XYZ file of N, CA and C in Angstrom:
372
model
N 91.296 126.921 102.091
C 91.990 126.191 102.992
C 90.790 124.775 102.947
N 91.390 123.599 102.501
C 89.919 122.661 102.232
C 90.060 120.948 103.907
N 89.385 121.611 104.356
C 88.773 120.707 105.811
C 88.399 119.438 105.444
N 88.862 118.795 106.577
C 87.770 117.463 106.841
C 87.852 117.255 108.232
N 86.779 117.004 108.252
C 86.124 116.454 109.692
C 85.401 115.924 109.881
N 86.996 113.829 110.294
C 86.028 112.488 111.055
C 85.744 112.792 112.654
N 84.482 111.938 112.030
C 83.516 111.558 113.667
C 83.121 110.102 113.338
N 82.075 109.303 114.738
C 82.199 108.023 115.050
C 82.604 107.178 115.266
N 84.166 107.032 115.397
C 84.472 106.294 116.245
C 85.295 105.245 117.586
N 85.562 104.839 118.890
C 85.423 104.680 119.922
C 85.211 103.115 119.828
N 85.402 102.244 121.067
C 85.144 101.420 121.620
C 83.987 100.509 120.999
N 84.444 99.398 120.650
C 83.253 98.045 120.221
C 83.175 96.935 120.751
N 82.510 96.422 121.448
C 82.518 95.201 121.325
C 82.588 93.907 119.919
N 83.239 92.926 119.994
C 83.270 91.990 118.265
C 82.002 91.398 118.018
N 81.367 91.552 117.003
C 80.078 91.970 115.654
C 79.599 93.165 116.593
N 79.660 94.858 117.414
C 78.667 95.434 117.227
C 78.892 96.077 115.523
N 78.470 97.351 115.555
C 78.848 98.385 115.114
C 79.243 99.932 115.276
N 79.281 100.504 113.686
C 79.825 101.448 114.022
C 79.885 102.509 113.136
N 79.419 103.271 112.674
C 79.120 104.765 111.559
C 79.739 105.994 111.852
N 80.596 105.916 110.749
C 81.803 106.445 110.567
C 81.242 107.809 109.752
N 81.759 109.135 109.351
C 80.825 110.586 108.853
C 82.645 111.068 108.643
N 82.138 111.977 107.531
C 83.363 112.640 107.063
C 82.715 114.095 106.766
N 83.288 115.331 107.481
C 82.248 116.235 106.404
C 84.013 116.720 105.743
N 83.409 117.557 104.450
C 84.687 118.040 103.724
C 84.148 120.037 104.005
N 84.923 120.889 103.850
C 84.682 122.038 103.637
C 85.668 122.834 103.154
N 85.460 124.013 102.071
C 86.273 125.213 101.523
C 85.464 125.589 100.948
N 86.437 126.240 99.679
C 86.094 126.833 99.220
C 86.499 125.213 97.520
N 85.007 124.702 97.616
C 84.931 123.279 96.719
C 83.622 123.574 95.496
N 84.611 123.236 94.429
C 82.669 123.844 92.702
C 82.504 122.567 92.777
N 83.319 120.817 93.565
C 83.024 119.498 93.331
C 83.914 118.554 93.685
N 82.837 118.314 94.384
C 83.696 116.388 94.919
C 83.209 115.014 94.155
N 84.808 114.537 93.734
C 84.789 113.938 92.882
C 84.944 112.222 93.389
N 85.154 111.990 94.091
C 85.297 110.593 94.842
C 85.562 110.831 96.274
N 85.119 110.226 97.252
C 86.256 110.669 98.657
C 85.612 108.690 99.446
N 86.279 108.558 100.749
C 87.100 106.887 100.366
C 87.750 107.601 102.049
N 87.667 106.321 102.144
C 88.152 105.472 103.939
C 89.218 104.554 104.145
N 90.336 104.786 104.528
C 92.082 104.205 104.404
C 92.127 103.804 106.561
N 92.674 103.085 106.295
C 93.310 103.118 108.362
C 94.674 102.593 107.946
N 94.954 102.627 109.380
C 96.262 102.245 109.392
C 96.166 101.900 110.374
N 97.216 100.798 110.925
C 97.534 99.949 112.386
C 98.176 99.890 112.788
N 98.600 100.030 114.108
C 99.888 100.533 114.451
C 100.941 99.352 113.593
N 102.073 99.670 113.552
C 102.771 98.367 113.285
C 102.732 98.468 111.630
N 101.745 98.614 110.391
C 101.300 98.559 109.447
C 101.022 100.283 108.510
N 100.679 99.392 107.013
C 100.334 100.792 105.966
C 99.351 101.410 106.513
N 99.428 102.239 105.917
C 97.594 102.550 105.712
C 97.723 101.933 104.978
N 95.601 101.420 104.788
C 95.297 100.625 103.069
C 94.173 101.257 102.987
N 93.306 101.375 101.661
C 92.595 101.487 101.632
C 90.986 100.995 101.928
N 90.370 100.744 102.820
C 88.945 100.043 103.274
C 87.538 100.434 102.662
N 87.772 101.489 102.141
C 86.344 101.392 100.791
C 86.266 103.588 100.020
N 85.561 103.028 98.567
C 85.788 104.389 98.078
C 84.199 104.887 97.900
N 84.310 105.789 96.971
C 82.377 105.898 96.957
C 83.121 107.136 96.039
N 82.115 107.652 94.556
C 82.436 108.407 93.512
C 81.428 109.167 94.020
N 81.164 110.213 93.519
C 80.335 111.242 93.814
C 78.825 110.830 93.002
N 78.736 110.419 92.024
C 77.915 108.833 91.073
C 77.924 108.390 91.176
N 78.472 107.441 92.623
C 77.836 106.656 93.283
C 78.112 105.071 93.527
N 79.503 105.734 91.971
C 80.517 104.131 92.205
C 81.059 103.794 93.339
N 81.202 103.064 93.960
C 81.354 102.106 95.392
C 82.235 100.857 94.955
N 83.515 100.851 96.299
C 84.436 99.903 95.594
C 85.392 99.672 96.950
N 85.401 98.522 97.283
C 85.827 97.785 98.763
C 86.831 96.759 98.670
N 88.039 96.815 99.838
C 89.105 96.390 99.965
C 88.160 94.854 100.069
N 89.170 93.858 100.010
C 88.321 92.460 100.498
C 87.859 92.626 101.512
N 88.567 93.350 103.020
C 88.295 92.465 104.496
C 86.853 93.553 104.593
N 86.765 94.083 104.249
C 84.924 94.886 104.623
C 83.451 94.759 103.495
N 83.889 93.909 103.102
C 83.186 93.554 101.209
C 81.902 92.789 102.473
N 80.462 92.333 102.124
C 79.617 92.660 102.927
C 79.272 93.078 104.460
N 80.309 93.906 104.520
C 80.514 93.558 106.399
C 79.907 95.224 106.492
N 80.949 96.305 105.804
C 80.697 98.038 105.604
C 80.150 98.520 104.518
N 79.306 99.215 104.628
C 78.956 100.264 103.877
C 79.116 101.322 103.866
N 80.233 102.203 102.326
C 80.371 103.388 102.098
C 78.967 104.009 101.496
N 78.404 105.031 102.276
C 77.223 106.100 100.971
C 77.868 107.676 101.338
N 77.405 108.071 100.430
C 76.866 109.679 101.264
C 76.033 110.466 100.602
N 76.497 112.009 100.743
C 75.303 112.995 101.414
C 75.673 114.057 100.587
N 74.995 114.096 99.245
C 75.865 114.801 98.779
C 75.834 116.555 98.476
N 74.582 116.735 99.580
C 74.149 118.293 99.850
C 74.623 118.756 100.589
N 75.455 117.982 102.188
C 76.542 118.429 103.211
C 77.425 118.042 102.696
N 78.276 117.413 101.906
C 79.110 117.353 101.199
C 79.934 115.907 102.909
N 79.384 115.042 102.730
C 79.254 114.388 103.798
C 79.756 112.551 103.392
N 80.333 111.753 103.897
C 80.569 110.851 103.646
C 80.670 109.861 104.286
N 79.714 108.577 104.446
C 79.511 107.474 105.710
C 80.242 106.333 105.892
N 80.476 105.880 106.814
C 80.903 104.221 106.814
C 79.895 103.919 108.133
N 79.184 103.099 107.416
C 78.699 102.120 108.357
C 78.955 100.551 108.439
N 80.079 100.598 109.935
C 80.915 99.069 109.993
C 79.875 98.059 110.681
N 79.467 96.934 110.221
C 78.813 96.339 110.754
C 79.798 95.286 111.359
N 79.038 93.817 112.148
C 80.579 92.358 111.950
C 81.464 92.232 112.297
N 81.745 93.155 113.536
C 82.960 94.150 113.237
C 84.946 93.113 114.235
N 85.055 93.342 113.410
C 86.214 92.300 114.474
C 87.381 92.559 114.446
N 88.408 92.752 115.594
C 89.309 92.947 116.339
C 90.774 93.153 114.884
N 90.662 92.206 114.558
C 91.360 93.745 113.300
C 90.576 93.936 112.225
N 90.049 94.450 112.750
C 89.836 96.357 111.815
C 89.871 97.244 113.094
N 90.623 96.632 114.129
C 90.918 97.881 114.746
C 91.817 99.174 114.116
N 91.972 100.295 113.923
C 93.093 100.293 113.314
C 92.420 102.170 113.676
N 92.968 103.713 113.345
C 92.687 105.099 112.675
C 92.222 104.939 111.595
N 91.013 105.383 111.748
C 89.843 105.227 110.595
C 90.299 107.069 109.105
N 90.872 107.176 108.588
C 91.193 108.175 107.833
C 90.733 108.512 106.391
N 89.338 109.583 106.591
C 89.093 110.406 105.193
C 89.275 111.084 104.527
N 89.927 110.617 103.095
C 89.855 110.484 101.842
C 89.480 112.198 100.876
N 89.300 112.927 100.488
C 88.621 113.452 99.147
C 89.136 113.704 98.217
N 88.819 113.338 97.316
C 90.078 113.766 95.507
C 88.528 115.196 95.106
N 89.034 116.202 95.107
C 87.959 117.060 95.048
C 88.840 118.193 94.264
N 87.548 119.535 93.543
C 88.161 120.357 92.187
C 87.908 121.680 93.403
N 88.494 122.033 93.947
C 88.262 123.285 94.608
C 88.558 124.564 93.218
N 87.909 125.732 93.455
C 87.626 127.703 93.242
C 89.233 127.868 93.042
N 90.009 128.067 92.608
C 91.206 128.795 91.936
C 91.495 130.235 90.983
N 91.501 131.736 92.006
C 91.658 132.840 90.925
C 90.600 132.465 88.995
N 89.641 132.482 90.250
C 88.028 132.455 89.075
C 88.208 131.115 87.855
N 88.960 130.250 87.774
C 88.846 129.383 87.816
C 88.805 127.963 88.442
N 89.285 126.456 88.252
C 89.040 125.890 88.975
C 90.704 124.181 88.702
N 90.770 124.166 89.946
C 91.956 123.298 89.757
C 91.216 121.434 90.304
N 92.443 120.888 89.988
C 91.606 119.832 91.111
C 93.137 119.854 92.366
N 92.553 119.132 93.132
C 93.228 118.610 94.835
C 92.582 116.817 94.719
N 93.655 116.202 94.885
C 92.776 114.819 94.778
C 93.410 113.945 96.378
N 94.463 115.051 97.253
C 95.151 114.362 97.886
C 94.769 114.943 99.867
N 93.577 115.046 99.394
C 93.447 115.510 101.261
C 92.849 114.620 101.648
N 93.486 114.492 103.249
C 93.112 113.803 104.188
C 92.852 114.546 105.512
N 91.299 113.255 106.211
C 91.368 113.865 107.808
C 92.291 114.290 109.040
N 92.260 114.374 109.821
C 93.111 113.531 111.056
C 92.544 112.066 111.593
N 91.870 111.457 111.364
C 91.452 110.485 111.186
C 91.170 110.379 113.328
N 90.063 108.870 112.785
C 89.406 109.246 113.965
C 89.489 107.217 114.728
N 89.683 106.752 115.645
C 90.165 106.006 115.763
C 88.620 105.185 116.082
N 89.425 103.413 116.111
C 88.693 102.626 116.182
C 89.085 101.110 116.171
N 88.508 101.138 118.473
C 89.472 99.870 117.745
C 87.897 98.970 118.465
N 87.698 97.671 118.130
C 87.407 96.758 118.885
C 87.597 96.018 119.332
N 87.123 95.161 120.521
C 87.844 94.354 122.116
C 86.723 93.074 121.612
N 87.591 91.599 121.490
C 87.829 91.284 122.043
C 86.501 90.355 123.366
């Protein structure tokens, strides 16, 4: 069973910072990519940032210049450093993983694993 666990969310004043982390565990052969998505009340889930395990990154326009995604290869962990937070950043933030898993002596692709989410609230 693959498990993703997020941490680091909380309540912060506008202009403040938070650092989210997500650790994935299970019968993992390799991590292809991980990312952060968020969902605010009444809105659909949207991409915030992604990172391949080779280090290539992609950001939503709203995150560019304020957020930074990084990873720790040895600990199977991805981070999201969020600076200059705005009230519109308030949402539940979800971790996603694109994995290659061990399966019956071989491997298989598992592209859609999600964590339970961590709440980020930015007050004005």
